PDB file of C-alpha atoms in Angstrom:
ATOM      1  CA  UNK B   1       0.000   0.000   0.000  1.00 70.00           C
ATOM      2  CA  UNK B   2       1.014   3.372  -1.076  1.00 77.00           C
ATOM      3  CA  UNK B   3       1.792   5.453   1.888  1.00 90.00           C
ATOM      4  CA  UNK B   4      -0.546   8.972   2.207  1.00 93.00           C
ATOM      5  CA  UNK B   5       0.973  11.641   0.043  1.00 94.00           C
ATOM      6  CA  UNK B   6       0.482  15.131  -0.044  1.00 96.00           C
ATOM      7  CA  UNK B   7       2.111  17.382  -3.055  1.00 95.00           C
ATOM      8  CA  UNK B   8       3.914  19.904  -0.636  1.00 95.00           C
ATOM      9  CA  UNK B   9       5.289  20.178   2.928  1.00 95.00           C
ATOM     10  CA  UNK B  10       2.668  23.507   2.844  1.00 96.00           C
ATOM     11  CA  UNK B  11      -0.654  20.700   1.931  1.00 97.00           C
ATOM     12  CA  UNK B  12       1.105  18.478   5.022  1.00 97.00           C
ATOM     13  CA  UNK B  13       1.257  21.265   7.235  1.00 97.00           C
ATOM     14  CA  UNK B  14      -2.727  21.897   6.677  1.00 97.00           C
ATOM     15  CA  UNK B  15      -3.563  18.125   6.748  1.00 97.00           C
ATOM     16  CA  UNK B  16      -1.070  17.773  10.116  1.00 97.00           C
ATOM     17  CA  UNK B  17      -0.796  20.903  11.846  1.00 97.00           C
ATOM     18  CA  UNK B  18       0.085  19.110  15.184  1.00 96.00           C
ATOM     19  CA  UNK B  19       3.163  17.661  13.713  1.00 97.00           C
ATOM     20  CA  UNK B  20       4.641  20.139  10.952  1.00 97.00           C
ATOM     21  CA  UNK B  21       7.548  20.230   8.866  1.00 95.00           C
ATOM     22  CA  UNK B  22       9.253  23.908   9.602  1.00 94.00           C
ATOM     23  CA  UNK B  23       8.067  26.476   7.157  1.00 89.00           C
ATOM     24  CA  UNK B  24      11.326  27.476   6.066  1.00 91.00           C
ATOM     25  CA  UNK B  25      12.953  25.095   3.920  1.00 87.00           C
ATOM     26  CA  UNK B  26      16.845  25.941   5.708  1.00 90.00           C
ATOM     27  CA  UNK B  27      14.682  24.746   9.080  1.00 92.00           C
ATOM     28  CA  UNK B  28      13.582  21.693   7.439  1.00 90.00           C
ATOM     29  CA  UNK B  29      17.671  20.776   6.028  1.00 85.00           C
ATOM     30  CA  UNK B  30      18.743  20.737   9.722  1.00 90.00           C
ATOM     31  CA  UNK B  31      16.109  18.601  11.550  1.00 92.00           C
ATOM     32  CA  UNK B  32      17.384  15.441  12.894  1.00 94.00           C
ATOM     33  CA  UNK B  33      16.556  12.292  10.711  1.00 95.00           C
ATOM     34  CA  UNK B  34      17.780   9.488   8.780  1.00 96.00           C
ATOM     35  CA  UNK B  35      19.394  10.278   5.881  1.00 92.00           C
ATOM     36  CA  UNK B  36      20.871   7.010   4.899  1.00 89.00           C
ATOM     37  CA  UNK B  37      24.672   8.047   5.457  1.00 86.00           C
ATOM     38  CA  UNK B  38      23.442  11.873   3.397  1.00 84.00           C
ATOM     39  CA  UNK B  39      22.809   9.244   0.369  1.00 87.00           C
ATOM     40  CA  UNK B  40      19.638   9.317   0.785  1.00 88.00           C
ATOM     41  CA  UNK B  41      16.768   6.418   1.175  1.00 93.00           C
ATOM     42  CA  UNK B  42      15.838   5.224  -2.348  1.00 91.00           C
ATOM     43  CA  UNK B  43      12.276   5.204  -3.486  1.00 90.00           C
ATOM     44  CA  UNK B  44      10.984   2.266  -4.617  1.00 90.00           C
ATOM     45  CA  UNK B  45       7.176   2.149  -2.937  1.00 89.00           C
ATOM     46  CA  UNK B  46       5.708   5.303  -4.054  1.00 84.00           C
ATOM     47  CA  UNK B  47       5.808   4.223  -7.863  1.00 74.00           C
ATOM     48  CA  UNK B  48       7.769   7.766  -8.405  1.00 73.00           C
ATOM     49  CA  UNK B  49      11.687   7.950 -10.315  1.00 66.00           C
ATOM     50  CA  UNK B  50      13.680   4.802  -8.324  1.00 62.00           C
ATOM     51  CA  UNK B  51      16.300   6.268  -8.553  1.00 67.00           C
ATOM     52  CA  UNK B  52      14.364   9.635  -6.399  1.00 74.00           C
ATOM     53  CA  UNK B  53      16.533   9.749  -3.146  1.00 89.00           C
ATOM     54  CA  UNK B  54      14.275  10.654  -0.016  1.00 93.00           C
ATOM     55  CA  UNK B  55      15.141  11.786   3.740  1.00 94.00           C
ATOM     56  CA  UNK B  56      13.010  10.274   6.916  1.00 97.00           C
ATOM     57  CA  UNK B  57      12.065  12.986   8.998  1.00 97.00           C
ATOM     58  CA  UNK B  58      10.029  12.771  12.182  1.00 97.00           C
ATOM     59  CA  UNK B  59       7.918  15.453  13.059  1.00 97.00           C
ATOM     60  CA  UNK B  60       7.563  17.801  15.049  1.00 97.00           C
ATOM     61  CA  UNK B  61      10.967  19.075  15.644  1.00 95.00           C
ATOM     62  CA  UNK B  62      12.954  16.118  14.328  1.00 95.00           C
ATOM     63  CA  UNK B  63      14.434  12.724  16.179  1.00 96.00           C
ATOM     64  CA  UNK B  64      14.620  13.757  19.742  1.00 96.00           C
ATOM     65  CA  UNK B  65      17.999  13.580  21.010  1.00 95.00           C
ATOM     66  CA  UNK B  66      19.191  11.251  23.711  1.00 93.00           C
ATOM     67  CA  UNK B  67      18.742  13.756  26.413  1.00 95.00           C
ATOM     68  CA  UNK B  68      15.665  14.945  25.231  1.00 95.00           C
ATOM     69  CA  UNK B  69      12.077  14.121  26.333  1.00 96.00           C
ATOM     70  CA  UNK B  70      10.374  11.875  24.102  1.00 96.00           C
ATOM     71  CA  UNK B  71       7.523  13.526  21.450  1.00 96.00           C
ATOM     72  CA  UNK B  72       4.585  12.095  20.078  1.00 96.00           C
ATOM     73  CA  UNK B  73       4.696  12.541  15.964  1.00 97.00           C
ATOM     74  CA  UNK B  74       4.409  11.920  12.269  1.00 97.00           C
ATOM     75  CA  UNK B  75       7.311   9.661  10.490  1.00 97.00           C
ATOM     76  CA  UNK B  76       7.432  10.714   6.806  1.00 97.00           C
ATOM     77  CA  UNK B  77       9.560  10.882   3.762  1.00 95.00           C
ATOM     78  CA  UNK B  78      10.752  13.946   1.490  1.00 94.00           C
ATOM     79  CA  UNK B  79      12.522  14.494  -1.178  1.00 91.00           C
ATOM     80  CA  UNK B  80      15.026  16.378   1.021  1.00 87.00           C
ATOM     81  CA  UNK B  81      12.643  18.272   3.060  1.00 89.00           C
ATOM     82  CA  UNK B  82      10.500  19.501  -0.441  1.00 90.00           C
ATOM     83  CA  UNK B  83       6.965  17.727  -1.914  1.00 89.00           C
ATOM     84  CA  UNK B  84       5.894  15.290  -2.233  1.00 93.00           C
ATOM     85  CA  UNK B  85       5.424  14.716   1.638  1.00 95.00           C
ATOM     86  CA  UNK B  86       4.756  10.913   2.086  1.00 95.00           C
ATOM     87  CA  UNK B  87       3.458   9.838   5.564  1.00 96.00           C
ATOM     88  CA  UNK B  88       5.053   6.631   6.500  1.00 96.00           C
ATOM     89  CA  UNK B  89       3.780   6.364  10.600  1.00 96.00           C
ATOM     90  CA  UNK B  90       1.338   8.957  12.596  1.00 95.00           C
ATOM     91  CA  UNK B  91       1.201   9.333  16.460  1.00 95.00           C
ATOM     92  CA  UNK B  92       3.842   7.050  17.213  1.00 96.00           C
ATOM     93  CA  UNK B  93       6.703   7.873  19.393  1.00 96.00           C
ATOM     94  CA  UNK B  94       9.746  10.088  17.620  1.00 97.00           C
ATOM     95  CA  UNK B  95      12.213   8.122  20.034  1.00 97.00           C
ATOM     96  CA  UNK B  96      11.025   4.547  19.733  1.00 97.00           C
ATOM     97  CA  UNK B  97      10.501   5.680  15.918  1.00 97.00           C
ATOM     98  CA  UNK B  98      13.825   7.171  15.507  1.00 97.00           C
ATOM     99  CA  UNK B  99      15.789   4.267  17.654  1.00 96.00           C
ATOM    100  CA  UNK B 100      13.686   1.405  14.648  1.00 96.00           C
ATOM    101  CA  UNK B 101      14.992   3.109  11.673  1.00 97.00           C
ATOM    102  CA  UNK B 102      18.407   3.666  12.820  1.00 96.00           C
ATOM    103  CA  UNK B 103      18.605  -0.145  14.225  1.00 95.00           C
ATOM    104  CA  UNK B 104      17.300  -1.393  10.636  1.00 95.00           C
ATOM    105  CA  UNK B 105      19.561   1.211   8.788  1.00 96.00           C
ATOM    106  CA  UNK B 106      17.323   0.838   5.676  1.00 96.00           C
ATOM    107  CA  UNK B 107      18.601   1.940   2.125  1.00 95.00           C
ATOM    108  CA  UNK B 108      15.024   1.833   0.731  1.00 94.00           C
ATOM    109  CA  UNK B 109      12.127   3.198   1.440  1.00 94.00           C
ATOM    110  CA  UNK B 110      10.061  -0.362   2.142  1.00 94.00           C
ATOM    111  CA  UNK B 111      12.756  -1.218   4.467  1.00 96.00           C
ATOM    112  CA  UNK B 112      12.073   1.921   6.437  1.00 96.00           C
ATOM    113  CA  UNK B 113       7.956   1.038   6.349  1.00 95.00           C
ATOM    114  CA  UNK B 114       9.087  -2.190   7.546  1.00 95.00           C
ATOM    115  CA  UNK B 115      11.058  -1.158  10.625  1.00 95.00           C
ATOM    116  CA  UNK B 116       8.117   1.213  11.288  1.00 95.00           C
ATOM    117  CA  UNK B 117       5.570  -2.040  10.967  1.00 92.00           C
ATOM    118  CA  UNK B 118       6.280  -3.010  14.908  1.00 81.00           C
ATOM    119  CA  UNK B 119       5.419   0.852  16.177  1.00 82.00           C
ATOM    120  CA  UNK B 120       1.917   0.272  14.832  1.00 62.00           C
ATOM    121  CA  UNK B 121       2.060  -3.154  15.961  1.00 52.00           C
ATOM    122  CA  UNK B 122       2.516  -1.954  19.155  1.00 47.00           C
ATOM    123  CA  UNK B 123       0.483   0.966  19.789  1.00 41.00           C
ATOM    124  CA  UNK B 124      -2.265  -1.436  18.655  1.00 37.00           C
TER     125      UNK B 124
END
């Protein structure tokens, strides 16, 4: 299943407005989130260019950071922090989110949906 897309972080922000992406694009480049070693995760759910290289970010305010209370957020995929905004995990914990995706160290873009699977799994 394709994950919820919207064309622009602007149309996520409306949808999503408890968990935004930063307005300003220079915001959005320095949030904390999985950027595959800066190669980028490759696409190859959404049916867009494979070869499309995407960041994981998790909103609001990025991957907390070890000292750093957990937050309550939105998982979802960019093309480098510009539409199309995919939504990969809502309302799950940024921590317990963050910790999956950097255990699994994906390359593609099912493998991160995959080490999101047991957040759902367990909220449920």
């Amino acid at each position: 299943m394709t994950p919820e897309m919207f064309e622009s972080v602007e149309a996520y922000n409306a949808a999503h407005p408890a968990s935004p992406f930063p307005a300003d694009r220079h915001k959005r480049g320095v949030l904390r989130g999985y950027r595959a070693a800066m190669r980028g995760v490759t696409d190859d759910v959404t049916g867009a260019d494979s070869r499309t290289s995407l960041t994981v970010d998790f909103l609001p305010g990025g991957a907390p950071l070890p000292d750093e209370a957990d937050r309550v957020g939105n998982v979802v995929a960019s093309h480098w922090g510009e539409g199309p905004v995919y939504v990969l995990a809502e309302n799950v914990s940024l921590r317990a989110a963050w910790q999956s995706v950097k255990d699994a160290w994906p390359t593609h873009l099912s493998e991160v949906r995959s080490a999101l699977e047991t957040l759902a799994t367990s909220r449920a």
